[in-house]
């Protein structure tokens, strides 16, 4: 049976204080509260820099044993350095993130739109240099990668190919020989000025994703999917909407009971 791991991209948004996080809840308690409602999170903060070891240990201690983290590789690796010089920073990053222990379920390599299939050889060498003890999911945003050659390369390294929706859905979902499928619902960056509630109805798109994911689910052991605030305005709400659509339990945050008048 496929293990569904659905959550959001990040958990520390100020706009969520009130709609999701109870008023007065200390920021250092947010992750523990989040983990009572979702069973996974994508760490977006790691894209900006490799965190220090103590911070990673605090993340691990804040969540239950069955919670899972997916960590986005730093931009130093995917955006700033040539891949033939990125292996060292990647090994350093993995060394720190291993402090999550079995709660680390995957590392996301999101490459920029200008990263084309002309770099396939370098990507092949880079993936071969990365230790296989941490599953990798590769997001390729340039259309030149849409070939069987790309799938063959990822299969040779047992890497997952990320399925993502920005402003349009993919034509179909492809799985490799990785044990996991990694899905990202992203939307248009900066589309909403606040992120306290869903702003648009994406029921049609979510229905498509449900059908496609259920089609490929028997081919993988787990499906990890994460919603961005930019997708519909409020990642928490859309994730819960999709969980309900799949028939998965939805844990709504408890609200303080109103006092009795009489």
Short mmCIF file of C-alpha atoms in Angstrom, two decimals, residues 102-256:
data_model
loop_
_atom_site.label_atom_id
_atom_site.label_comp_id
_atom_site.label_asym_id
_atom_site.label_seq_id
_atom_site.Cartn_x
_atom_site.Cartn_y
_atom_site.Cartn_z
CA UNK A 102 15.11 8.26 9.48
CA UNK A 103 12.85 11.33 9.47
CA UNK A 104 14.72 12.59 6.38
CA UNK A 105 12.90 10.96 3.48
CA UNK A 106 14.24 12.83 0.42
CA UNK A 107 16.34 15.73 -0.83
CA UNK A 108 14.91 17.90 -3.59
CA UNK A 109 17.20 19.17 -6.35
CA UNK A 110 15.26 21.97 -8.05
CA UNK A 111 17.16 23.32 -11.04
CA UNK A 112 16.42 26.74 -12.60
CA UNK A 113 14.43 27.13 -15.84
CA UNK A 114 17.58 28.02 -17.80
CA UNK A 115 19.21 24.69 -16.87
CA UNK A 116 18.77 22.78 -20.14
CA UNK A 117 19.40 19.24 -21.31
CA UNK A 118 22.70 20.45 -22.74
CA UNK A 119 23.94 19.86 -19.18
CA UNK A 120 22.81 16.22 -19.10
CA UNK A 121 26.37 14.92 -18.98
CA UNK A 122 27.25 17.09 -15.99
CA UNK A 123 24.05 16.13 -14.21
CA UNK A 124 24.81 12.46 -14.81
CA UNK A 125 28.27 12.81 -13.27
CA UNK A 126 26.95 14.87 -10.37
CA UNK A 127 24.23 12.36 -9.48
CA UNK A 128 26.81 9.56 -9.60
CA UNK A 129 28.88 11.46 -7.01
CA UNK A 130 26.05 11.72 -4.47
CA UNK A 131 25.66 9.04 -1.83
CA UNK A 132 22.64 6.79 -2.36
CA UNK A 133 21.65 6.59 1.33
CA UNK A 134 19.36 9.64 0.92
CA UNK A 135 16.75 9.44 -1.87
CA UNK A 136 16.91 12.27 -4.40
CA UNK A 137 14.08 13.94 -6.32
CA UNK A 138 15.08 16.02 -9.35
CA UNK A 139 12.98 18.92 -10.64
CA UNK A 140 13.83 19.92 -14.22
CA UNK A 141 11.95 23.01 -15.39
CA UNK A 142 13.20 23.35 -18.96
CA UNK A 143 11.23 21.54 -21.67
CA UNK A 144 14.39 20.17 -23.27
CA UNK A 145 14.51 17.54 -20.52
CA UNK A 146 11.24 15.94 -21.64
CA UNK A 147 12.82 12.88 -23.26
CA UNK A 148 13.26 9.19 -22.63
CA UNK A 149 16.98 9.88 -22.24
CA UNK A 150 16.24 11.95 -19.15
CA UNK A 151 14.12 9.19 -17.62
CA UNK A 152 16.81 6.62 -18.38
CA UNK A 153 19.45 8.75 -16.65
CA UNK A 154 17.32 9.25 -13.54
CA UNK A 155 16.52 5.55 -13.44
CA UNK A 156 20.22 4.72 -13.61
CA UNK A 157 20.70 6.71 -10.39
CA UNK A 158 17.37 5.66 -8.79
CA UNK A 159 16.29 9.31 -8.63
CA UNK A 160 12.67 10.44 -8.72
CA UNK A 161 11.46 12.89 -11.36
CA UNK A 162 9.44 15.65 -9.71
CA UNK A 163 5.90 16.22 -11.00
CA UNK A 164 4.99 19.89 -10.55
CA UNK A 165 2.26 22.35 -11.36
CA UNK A 166 3.24 25.98 -11.81
CA UNK A 167 0.68 27.80 -13.97
CA UNK A 168 -0.21 24.66 -15.91
CA UNK A 169 -0.35 20.97 -15.13
CA UNK A 170 2.07 18.46 -16.64
CA UNK A 171 0.67 16.35 -19.46
CA UNK A 172 1.23 13.21 -17.42
CA UNK A 173 3.19 11.90 -14.47
CA UNK A 174 6.24 9.74 -14.98
CA UNK A 175 7.74 7.45 -12.36
CA UNK A 176 11.25 6.09 -12.31
CA UNK A 177 12.62 3.15 -10.34
CA UNK A 178 12.82 5.27 -7.21
CA UNK A 179 10.71 4.12 -4.29
CA UNK A 180 9.04 7.52 -4.12
CA UNK A 181 7.16 9.99 -6.26
CA UNK A 182 7.64 13.66 -5.44
CA UNK A 183 4.89 16.17 -6.29
CA UNK A 184 4.91 19.98 -5.94
CA UNK A 185 1.92 22.30 -6.29
CA UNK A 186 3.54 25.70 -6.78
CA UNK A 187 1.49 28.26 -8.71
CA UNK A 188 2.65 31.71 -9.75
CA UNK A 189 5.10 33.40 -7.39
CA UNK A 190 3.59 36.46 -5.72
CA UNK A 191 0.09 35.79 -7.04
CA UNK A 192 -1.55 36.60 -3.68
CA UNK A 193 -0.85 39.44 -1.29
CA UNK A 194 -1.84 37.45 1.80
CA UNK A 195 -2.00 33.75 2.61
CA UNK A 196 -4.77 33.34 5.14
CA UNK A 197 -7.34 31.54 3.01
CA UNK A 198 -7.75 29.93 -0.41
CA UNK A 199 -8.38 32.62 -3.01
CA UNK A 200 -9.23 30.55 -6.09
CA UNK A 201 -11.04 27.26 -6.68
CA UNK A 202 -8.71 24.64 -8.14
CA UNK A 203 -11.07 21.67 -7.67
CA UNK A 204 -10.78 20.68 -11.33
CA UNK A 205 -7.00 20.57 -11.17
CA UNK A 206 -6.99 18.66 -7.88
CA UNK A 207 -9.38 16.10 -9.37
CA UNK A 208 -6.93 15.59 -12.25
CA UNK A 209 -4.08 15.09 -9.80
CA UNK A 210 -6.11 12.60 -7.80
CA UNK A 211 -6.75 10.49 -10.91
CA UNK A 212 -3.15 10.65 -12.09
CA UNK A 213 -1.60 9.94 -8.70
CA UNK A 214 -3.90 7.02 -8.04
CA UNK A 215 -2.93 5.66 -11.46
CA UNK A 216 0.79 5.56 -10.63
CA UNK A 217 0.52 4.92 -6.89
CA UNK A 218 0.93 1.11 -7.22
CA UNK A 219 4.34 1.72 -8.86
CA UNK A 220 5.90 3.47 -5.86
CA UNK A 221 6.14 2.89 -2.13
CA UNK A 222 5.39 6.49 -1.17
CA UNK A 223 4.02 9.70 -2.61
CA UNK A 224 5.34 12.94 -1.16
CA UNK A 225 3.39 16.05 -2.16
CA UNK A 226 3.67 19.64 -0.98
CA UNK A 227 1.51 22.72 -1.52
CA UNK A 228 2.77 26.28 -1.84
CA UNK A 229 0.79 29.32 -0.71
CA UNK A 230 1.06 30.64 -4.27
CA UNK A 231 -0.93 27.71 -5.63
CA UNK A 232 -4.37 28.79 -4.38
CA UNK A 233 -3.61 31.32 -1.67
CA UNK A 234 -3.31 29.13 1.43
CA UNK A 235 -1.21 25.96 1.38
CA UNK A 236 -2.73 24.57 4.58
CA UNK A 237 -6.26 24.77 3.23
CA UNK A 238 -5.45 23.32 -0.18
CA UNK A 239 -3.49 20.43 1.30
CA UNK A 240 -6.40 19.55 3.56
CA UNK A 241 -8.77 19.86 0.61
CA UNK A 242 -6.68 17.39 -1.38
CA UNK A 243 -6.37 14.98 1.53
CA UNK A 244 -10.14 14.94 1.87
CA UNK A 245 -10.48 14.33 -1.87
CA UNK A 246 -8.24 11.28 -1.52
CA UNK A 247 -10.18 10.01 1.49
CA UNK A 248 -7.26 10.61 3.85
CA UNK A 249 -7.81 11.83 7.42
CA UNK A 250 -7.89 15.61 7.81
CA UNK A 251 -6.85 16.99 11.19
CA UNK A 252 -8.31 20.46 11.56
CA UNK A 253 -6.68 22.66 14.20
CA UNK A 254 -8.66 22.85 17.42
CA UNK A 255 -10.14 26.21 18.30
CA UNK A 256 -10.72 27.39 21.88
#
